Coordinates of C-alpha atoms and ligand atoms in Angstrom, one line a residue:
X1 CA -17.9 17.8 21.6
X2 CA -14.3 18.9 21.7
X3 CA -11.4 18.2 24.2
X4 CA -11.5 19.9 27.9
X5 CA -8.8 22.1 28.8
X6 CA -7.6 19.9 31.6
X7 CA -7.4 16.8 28.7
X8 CA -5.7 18.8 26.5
X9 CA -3.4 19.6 29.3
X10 CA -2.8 16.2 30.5
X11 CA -2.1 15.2 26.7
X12 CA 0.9 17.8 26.4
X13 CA 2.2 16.3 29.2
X14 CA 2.6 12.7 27.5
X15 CA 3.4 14.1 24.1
X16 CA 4.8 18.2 24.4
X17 CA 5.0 19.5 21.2
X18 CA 4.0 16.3 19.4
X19 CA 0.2 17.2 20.2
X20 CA -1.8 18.9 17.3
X21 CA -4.5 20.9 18.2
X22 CA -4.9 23.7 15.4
X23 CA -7.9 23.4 13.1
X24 CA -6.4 23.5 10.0
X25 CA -4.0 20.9 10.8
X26 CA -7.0 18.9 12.4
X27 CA -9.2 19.6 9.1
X28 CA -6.4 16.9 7.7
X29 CA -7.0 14.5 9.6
X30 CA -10.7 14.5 8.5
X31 CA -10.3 12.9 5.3
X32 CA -8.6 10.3 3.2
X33 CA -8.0 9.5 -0.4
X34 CA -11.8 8.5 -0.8
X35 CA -15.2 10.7 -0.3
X36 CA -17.6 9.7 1.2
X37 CA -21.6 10.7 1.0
X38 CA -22.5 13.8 2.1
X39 CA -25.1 11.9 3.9
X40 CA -22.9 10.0 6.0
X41 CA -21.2 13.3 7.3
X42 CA -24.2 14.1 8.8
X43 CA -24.5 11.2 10.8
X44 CA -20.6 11.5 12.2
X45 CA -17.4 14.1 13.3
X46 CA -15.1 13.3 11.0
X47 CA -13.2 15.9 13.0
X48 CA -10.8 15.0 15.1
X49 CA -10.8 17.0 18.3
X50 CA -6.7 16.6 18.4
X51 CA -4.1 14.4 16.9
X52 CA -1.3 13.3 18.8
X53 CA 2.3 12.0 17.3
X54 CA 3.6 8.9 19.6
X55 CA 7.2 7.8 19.2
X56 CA 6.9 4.7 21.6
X57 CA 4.4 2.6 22.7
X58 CA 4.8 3.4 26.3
X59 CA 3.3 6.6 25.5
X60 CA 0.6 4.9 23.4
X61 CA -0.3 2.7 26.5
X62 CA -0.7 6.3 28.4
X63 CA -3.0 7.4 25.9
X64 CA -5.3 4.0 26.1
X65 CA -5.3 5.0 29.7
X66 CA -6.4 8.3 29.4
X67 CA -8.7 7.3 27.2
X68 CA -10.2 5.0 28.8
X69 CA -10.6 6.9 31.7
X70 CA -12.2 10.0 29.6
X71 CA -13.8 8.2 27.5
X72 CA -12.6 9.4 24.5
X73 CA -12.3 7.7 21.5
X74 CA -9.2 7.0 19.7
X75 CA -8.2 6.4 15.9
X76 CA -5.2 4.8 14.5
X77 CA -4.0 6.6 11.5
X78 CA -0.6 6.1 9.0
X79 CA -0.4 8.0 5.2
X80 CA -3.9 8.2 5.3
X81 CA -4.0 7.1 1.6
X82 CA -6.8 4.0 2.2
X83 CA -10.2 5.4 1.2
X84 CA -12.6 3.3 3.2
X85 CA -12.6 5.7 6.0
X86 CA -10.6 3.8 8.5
X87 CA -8.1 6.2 9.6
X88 CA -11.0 8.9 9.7
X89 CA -12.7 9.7 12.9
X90 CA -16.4 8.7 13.6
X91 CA -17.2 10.7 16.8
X92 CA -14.3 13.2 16.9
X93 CA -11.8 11.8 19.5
X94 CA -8.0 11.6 19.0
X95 CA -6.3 10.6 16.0
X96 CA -2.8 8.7 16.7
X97 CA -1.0 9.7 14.1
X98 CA 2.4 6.6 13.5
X99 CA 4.6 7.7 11.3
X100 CA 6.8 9.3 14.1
X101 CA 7.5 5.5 14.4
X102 CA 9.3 5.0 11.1
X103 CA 11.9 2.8 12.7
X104 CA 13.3 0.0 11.0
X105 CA 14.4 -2.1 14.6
X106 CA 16.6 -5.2 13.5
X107 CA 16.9 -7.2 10.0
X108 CA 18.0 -10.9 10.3
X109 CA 19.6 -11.7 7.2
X110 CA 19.8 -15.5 7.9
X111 CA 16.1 -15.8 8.7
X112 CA 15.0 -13.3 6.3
X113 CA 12.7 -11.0 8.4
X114 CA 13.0 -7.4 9.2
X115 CA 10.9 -5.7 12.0
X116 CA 9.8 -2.3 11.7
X117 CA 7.9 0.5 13.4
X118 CA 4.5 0.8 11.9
X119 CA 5.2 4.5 10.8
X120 CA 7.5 3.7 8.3
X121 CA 7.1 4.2 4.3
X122 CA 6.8 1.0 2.0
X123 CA 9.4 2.7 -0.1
X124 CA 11.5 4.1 2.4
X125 CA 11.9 0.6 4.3
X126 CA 12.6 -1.3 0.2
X127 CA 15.6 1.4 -0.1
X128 CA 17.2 0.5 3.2
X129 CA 16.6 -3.2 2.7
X130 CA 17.9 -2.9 -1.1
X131 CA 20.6 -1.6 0.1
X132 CA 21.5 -4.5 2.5
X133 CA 20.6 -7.0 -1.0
X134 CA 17.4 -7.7 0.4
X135 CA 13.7 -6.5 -0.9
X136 CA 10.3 -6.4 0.7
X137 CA 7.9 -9.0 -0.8
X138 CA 4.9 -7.4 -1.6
X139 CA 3.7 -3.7 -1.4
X140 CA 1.0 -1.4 -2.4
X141 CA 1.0 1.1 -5.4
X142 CA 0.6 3.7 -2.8
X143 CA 4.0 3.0 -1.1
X144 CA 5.5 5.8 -2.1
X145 CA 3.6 7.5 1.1
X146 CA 1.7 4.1 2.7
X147 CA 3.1 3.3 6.5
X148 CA 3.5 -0.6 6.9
X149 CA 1.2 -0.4 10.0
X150 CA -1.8 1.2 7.5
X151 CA -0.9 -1.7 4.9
X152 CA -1.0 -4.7 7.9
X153 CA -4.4 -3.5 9.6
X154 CA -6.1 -2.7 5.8
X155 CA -5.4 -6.5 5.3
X156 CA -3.4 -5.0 2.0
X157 CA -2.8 -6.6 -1.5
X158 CA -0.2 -5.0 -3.8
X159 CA 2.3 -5.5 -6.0
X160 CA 4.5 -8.7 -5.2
X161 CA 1.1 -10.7 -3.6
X162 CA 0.7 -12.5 -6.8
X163 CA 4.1 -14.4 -6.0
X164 CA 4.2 -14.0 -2.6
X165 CA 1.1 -13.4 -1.0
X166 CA -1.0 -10.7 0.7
X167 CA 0.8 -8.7 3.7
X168 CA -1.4 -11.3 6.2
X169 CA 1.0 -14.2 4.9
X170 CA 3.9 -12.0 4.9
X171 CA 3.6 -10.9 8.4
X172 CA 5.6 -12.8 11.1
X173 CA 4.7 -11.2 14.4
X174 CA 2.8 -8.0 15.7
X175 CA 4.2 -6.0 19.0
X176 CA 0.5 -4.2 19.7
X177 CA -1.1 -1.9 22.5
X178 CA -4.5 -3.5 23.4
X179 CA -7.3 -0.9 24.2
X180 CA -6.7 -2.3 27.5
X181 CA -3.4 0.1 27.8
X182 CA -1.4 -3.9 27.7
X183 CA 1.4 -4.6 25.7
X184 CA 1.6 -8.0 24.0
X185 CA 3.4 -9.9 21.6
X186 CA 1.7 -11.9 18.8
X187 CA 1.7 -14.0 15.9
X188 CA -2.4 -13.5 15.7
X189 CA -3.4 -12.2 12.1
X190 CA -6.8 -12.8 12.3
X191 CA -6.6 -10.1 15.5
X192 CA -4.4 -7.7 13.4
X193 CA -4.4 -7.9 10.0
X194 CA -7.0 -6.6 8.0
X195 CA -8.8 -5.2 11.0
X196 CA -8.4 -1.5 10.5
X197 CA -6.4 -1.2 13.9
X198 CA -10.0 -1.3 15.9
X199 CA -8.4 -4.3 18.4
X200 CA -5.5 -2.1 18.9
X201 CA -2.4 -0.1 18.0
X202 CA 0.1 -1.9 15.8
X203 CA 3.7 -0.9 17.6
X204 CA 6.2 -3.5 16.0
X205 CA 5.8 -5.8 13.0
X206 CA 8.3 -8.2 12.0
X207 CA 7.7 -9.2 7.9
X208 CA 9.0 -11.9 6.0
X209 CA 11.8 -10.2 2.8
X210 CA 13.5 -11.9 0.2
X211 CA 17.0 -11.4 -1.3
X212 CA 17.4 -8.4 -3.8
X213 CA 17.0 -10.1 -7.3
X214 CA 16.5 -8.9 -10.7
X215 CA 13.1 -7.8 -12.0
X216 CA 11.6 -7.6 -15.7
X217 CA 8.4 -6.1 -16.6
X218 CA 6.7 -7.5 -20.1
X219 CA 4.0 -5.2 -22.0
X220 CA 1.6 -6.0 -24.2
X221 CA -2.0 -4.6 -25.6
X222 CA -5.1 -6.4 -27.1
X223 CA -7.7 -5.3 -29.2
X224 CA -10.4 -6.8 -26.3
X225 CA -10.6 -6.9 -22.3
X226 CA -11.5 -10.7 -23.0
X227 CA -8.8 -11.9 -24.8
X228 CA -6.3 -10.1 -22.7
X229 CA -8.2 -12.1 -19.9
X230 CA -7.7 -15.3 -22.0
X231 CA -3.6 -14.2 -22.3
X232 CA -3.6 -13.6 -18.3
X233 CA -5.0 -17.4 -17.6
X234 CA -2.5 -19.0 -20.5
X235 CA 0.1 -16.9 -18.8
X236 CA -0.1 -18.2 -15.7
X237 CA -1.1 -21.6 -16.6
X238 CA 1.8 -22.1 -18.6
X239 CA 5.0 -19.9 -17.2
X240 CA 6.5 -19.6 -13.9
X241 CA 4.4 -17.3 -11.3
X242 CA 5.2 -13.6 -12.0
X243 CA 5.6 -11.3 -9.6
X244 CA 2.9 -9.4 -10.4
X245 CA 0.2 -8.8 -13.2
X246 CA -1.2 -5.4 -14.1
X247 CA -3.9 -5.5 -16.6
X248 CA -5.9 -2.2 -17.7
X249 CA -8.7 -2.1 -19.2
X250 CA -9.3 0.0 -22.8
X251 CA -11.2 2.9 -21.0
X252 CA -8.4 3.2 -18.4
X253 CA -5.7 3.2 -21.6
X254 CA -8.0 5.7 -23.4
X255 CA -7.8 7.9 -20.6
X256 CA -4.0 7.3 -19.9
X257 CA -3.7 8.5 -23.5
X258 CA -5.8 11.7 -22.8
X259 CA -3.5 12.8 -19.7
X260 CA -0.2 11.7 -21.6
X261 CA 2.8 14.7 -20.9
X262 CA 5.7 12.2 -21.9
X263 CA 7.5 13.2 -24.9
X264 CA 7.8 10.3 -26.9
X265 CA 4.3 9.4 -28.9
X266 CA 1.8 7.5 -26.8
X267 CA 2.7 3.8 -27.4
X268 CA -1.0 1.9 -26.9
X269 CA -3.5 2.0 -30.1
X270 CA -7.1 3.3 -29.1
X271 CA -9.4 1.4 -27.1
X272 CA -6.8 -1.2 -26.6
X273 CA -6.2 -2.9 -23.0
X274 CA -2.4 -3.6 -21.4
X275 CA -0.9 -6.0 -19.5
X276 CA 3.1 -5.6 -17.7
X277 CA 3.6 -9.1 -16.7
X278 CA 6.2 -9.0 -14.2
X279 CA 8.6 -11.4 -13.2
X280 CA 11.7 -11.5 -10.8
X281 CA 14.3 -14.2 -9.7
X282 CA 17.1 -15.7 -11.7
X283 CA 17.7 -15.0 -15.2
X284 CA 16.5 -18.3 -15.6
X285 CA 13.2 -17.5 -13.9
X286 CA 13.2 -14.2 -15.9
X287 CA 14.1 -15.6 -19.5
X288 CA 11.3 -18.8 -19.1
X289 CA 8.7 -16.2 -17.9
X290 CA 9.6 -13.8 -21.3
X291 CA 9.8 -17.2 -23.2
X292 CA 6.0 -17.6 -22.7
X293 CA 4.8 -13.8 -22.5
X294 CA 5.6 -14.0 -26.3
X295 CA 4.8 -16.9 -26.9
X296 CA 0.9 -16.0 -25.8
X297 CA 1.3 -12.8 -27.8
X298 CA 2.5 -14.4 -30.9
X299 CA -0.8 -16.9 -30.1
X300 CA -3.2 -14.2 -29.7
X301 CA -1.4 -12.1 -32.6
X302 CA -0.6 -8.9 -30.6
X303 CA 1.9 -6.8 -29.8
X304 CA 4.7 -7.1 -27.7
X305 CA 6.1 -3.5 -26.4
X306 CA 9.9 -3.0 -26.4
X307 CA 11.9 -2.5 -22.9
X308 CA 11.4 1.1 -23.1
X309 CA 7.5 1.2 -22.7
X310 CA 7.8 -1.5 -20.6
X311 CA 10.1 0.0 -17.8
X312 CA 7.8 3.0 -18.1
X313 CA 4.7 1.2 -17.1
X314 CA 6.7 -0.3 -14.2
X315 CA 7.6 3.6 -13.2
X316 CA 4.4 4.3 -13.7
X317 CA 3.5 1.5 -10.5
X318 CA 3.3 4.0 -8.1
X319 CA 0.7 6.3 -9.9
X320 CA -2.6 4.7 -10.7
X321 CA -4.2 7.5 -10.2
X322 CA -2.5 10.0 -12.6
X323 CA -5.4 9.3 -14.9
X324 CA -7.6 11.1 -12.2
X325 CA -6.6 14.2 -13.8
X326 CA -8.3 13.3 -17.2
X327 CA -11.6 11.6 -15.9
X328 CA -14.0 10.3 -13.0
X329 CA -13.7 7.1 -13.7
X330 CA -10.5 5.0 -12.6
X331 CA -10.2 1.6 -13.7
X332 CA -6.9 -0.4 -12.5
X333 CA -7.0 -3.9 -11.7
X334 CA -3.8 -5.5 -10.3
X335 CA -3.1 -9.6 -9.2
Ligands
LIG401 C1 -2.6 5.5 -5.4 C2 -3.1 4.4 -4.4 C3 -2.7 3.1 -4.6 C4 -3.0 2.1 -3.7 N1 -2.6 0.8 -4.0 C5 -3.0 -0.2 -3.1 C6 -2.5 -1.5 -3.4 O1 -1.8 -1.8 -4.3 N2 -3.0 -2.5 -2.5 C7 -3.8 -2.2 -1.5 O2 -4.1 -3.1 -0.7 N3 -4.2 -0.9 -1.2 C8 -3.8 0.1 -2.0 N4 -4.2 1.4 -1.7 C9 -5.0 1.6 -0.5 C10 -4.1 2.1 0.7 O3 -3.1 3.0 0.2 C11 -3.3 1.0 1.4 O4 -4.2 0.1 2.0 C12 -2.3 1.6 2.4 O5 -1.5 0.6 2.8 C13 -2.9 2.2 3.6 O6 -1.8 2.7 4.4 P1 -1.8 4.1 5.1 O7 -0.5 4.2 5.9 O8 -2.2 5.2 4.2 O9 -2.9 3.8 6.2 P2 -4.2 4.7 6.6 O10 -5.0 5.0 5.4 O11 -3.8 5.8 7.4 O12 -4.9 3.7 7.6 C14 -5.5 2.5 7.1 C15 -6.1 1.7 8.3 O13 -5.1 1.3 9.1 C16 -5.3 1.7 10.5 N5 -3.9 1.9 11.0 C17 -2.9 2.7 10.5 N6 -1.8 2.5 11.3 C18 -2.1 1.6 12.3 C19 -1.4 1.0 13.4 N7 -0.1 1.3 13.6 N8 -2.0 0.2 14.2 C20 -3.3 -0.2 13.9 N9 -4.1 0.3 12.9 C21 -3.5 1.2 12.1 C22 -6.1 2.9 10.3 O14 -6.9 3.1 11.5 C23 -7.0 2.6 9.2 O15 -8.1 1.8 9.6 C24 -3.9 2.4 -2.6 C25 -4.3 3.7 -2.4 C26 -3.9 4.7 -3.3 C27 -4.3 6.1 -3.0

């Protein structure tokens, strides 16, 4: 269908040199991380016909209006790392592109929230608060590049959700454009998280943080995916909640150990399955959670890694998909 001359005038005027228009810049807004069926690209235009770059949403609620008027379809977009097709196009249109809005707006230490832009970088926002003593509470494995805004309207569950929930309960309140071109304030969740930014253009969150505290990540493998399962349910039966669990299953660590470029020996025996229990507080917290991880390993009679493999796995949080390289198949599970 493509964009008139006149609209594509009348969108340089709201957003100058932060509207896209060249096609191989476009072509990158027609994907994410996953593929979808051939099939289904005949049936839409993935393509969209411009992508614009807001940095307030006064000029967001411009673009509803022109929009609306026009008739031309808008899609909200972050890192575009989700691969359910979200932050891609369905009829061509305009894809608002947030992570001009990387902001981080105001961080109240007493009541332990920060609100952000939607634009800005799971990691990037940790670092700043890190450096005040405080830490986000949950994240994805893709924050290295994942905007907070992509996380909130994909409803996301990461790293940290075990202890502290999915981003829905760690949201506080959600400054949004409607599609009406209105501003409004909300503490709605239902409206906001989790639906993929189709009610409206996140502008503002305010999230729940914690204080900065020490974390401790635990490794051990098992012979078989069901008694690591068994460890998992002891494990959380008996110690205090950890932070977060990642379990891997013996075809993801046979893989891992086909794509290994570190050079110390690959520590996992074949066709074994992992676990990094992870846990964070007080030493206390810390020492009664390690108290029990070998506990259960000395029950089921496996081992226990040393520090070294087990900070490597927790490096290794932000790159599930390394393993891509050496396989199809990608099998990482995460609580
Ligand atoms: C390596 C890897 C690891 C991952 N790990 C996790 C994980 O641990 N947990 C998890 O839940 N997911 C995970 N994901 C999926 C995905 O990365 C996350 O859901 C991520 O938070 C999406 O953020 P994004 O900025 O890339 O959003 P995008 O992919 O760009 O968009 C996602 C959705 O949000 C909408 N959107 C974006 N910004 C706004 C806004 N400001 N207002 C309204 N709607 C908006 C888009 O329209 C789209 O529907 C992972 C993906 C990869 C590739």
């Amino acid at each position: 269908m493509g964009l008139k001359k006149t609209q594509i005038g009348h969108l340089s005027e709201i957003f100058g040199d932060r509207l896209i228009t060249a096609k191989h810049e476009l072509f990158l807004g027609s994907s994410d991380v996953g593929s979808l069926p051939k099939m289904v690209g005949i049936m839409m235009n993935y393509n969209p016909d411009a992508i614009v770059q807001p940095t307030s949403a006064e000029e967001i609620k411009a673009l509803y209006k022109f929009a609306n008027e026009e008739k031309v379809p808008l899609t909200p977009r972050g890192a575009g790392t989700s691969g359910y097709g979200g932050a891609i196009p369905r009829k061509g249109g305009i894809t608002v592109d947030m992570r001009r809005m990387d902001n981080i707006l105001s961080v109240d230490e007493e009541n332990l929230t920060v609100t952000v832009e939607p634009g800005i970088v799971w990691t990037n926002l940790q670092f700043e608060l890190n450096r005040l003593g405080l830490d986000v509470r949950s994240y994805p494995s893709s924050g290295l590049s994942a905007t907070v805004g992509g996380w909130v309207a994909q409803g996301g569950d990461g790293i940290g959700s075990l202890k502290y929930g999915t981003i829905n309960e760690n949201c506080v309140e959600f400054e949004v454009v409607l599609p009406n071109g209105k501003l409004v304030k909300t503490d709605d969740k239902d409206l906001f998280c989790d639906t993929e930014g189709i009610l409206g253009i996140i502008t503002k969150v305010t999230l729940k943080i914690k204080p900065l505290t020490k974390i401790k990540p635990f490794v051990s493998s098992f012979p078989e995916n069901y008694l690591m399962n068994m460890a998992i349910e002891h494990i959380l039966e008996e110690g205090p909640l950890p932070f977060t669990i990642k379990f891997k299953e013996s075809k993801y660590i046979d893989l891992k150990k086909s794509t290994w470029d570190e050079d110390y020996k690959f520590p996992f025996p074949v066709h074994h399955c992992t676990i990094m229990v992870v846990y964070e507080g007080t030493q206390e917290e810390i020492d009664a959670g390690e108290e029990v991880v070998r506990k259960i390993t000395e029950q089921f009679k496996v081992v226990m890694y040393d520090d070294h493999v087990a900070e490597h796995d927790w490096e290794g949080r932000f790159h599930p998909m390394k393993i891509k390289k050496g396989g199809p198949t990608l099998v990482v599970g995460q609580a």
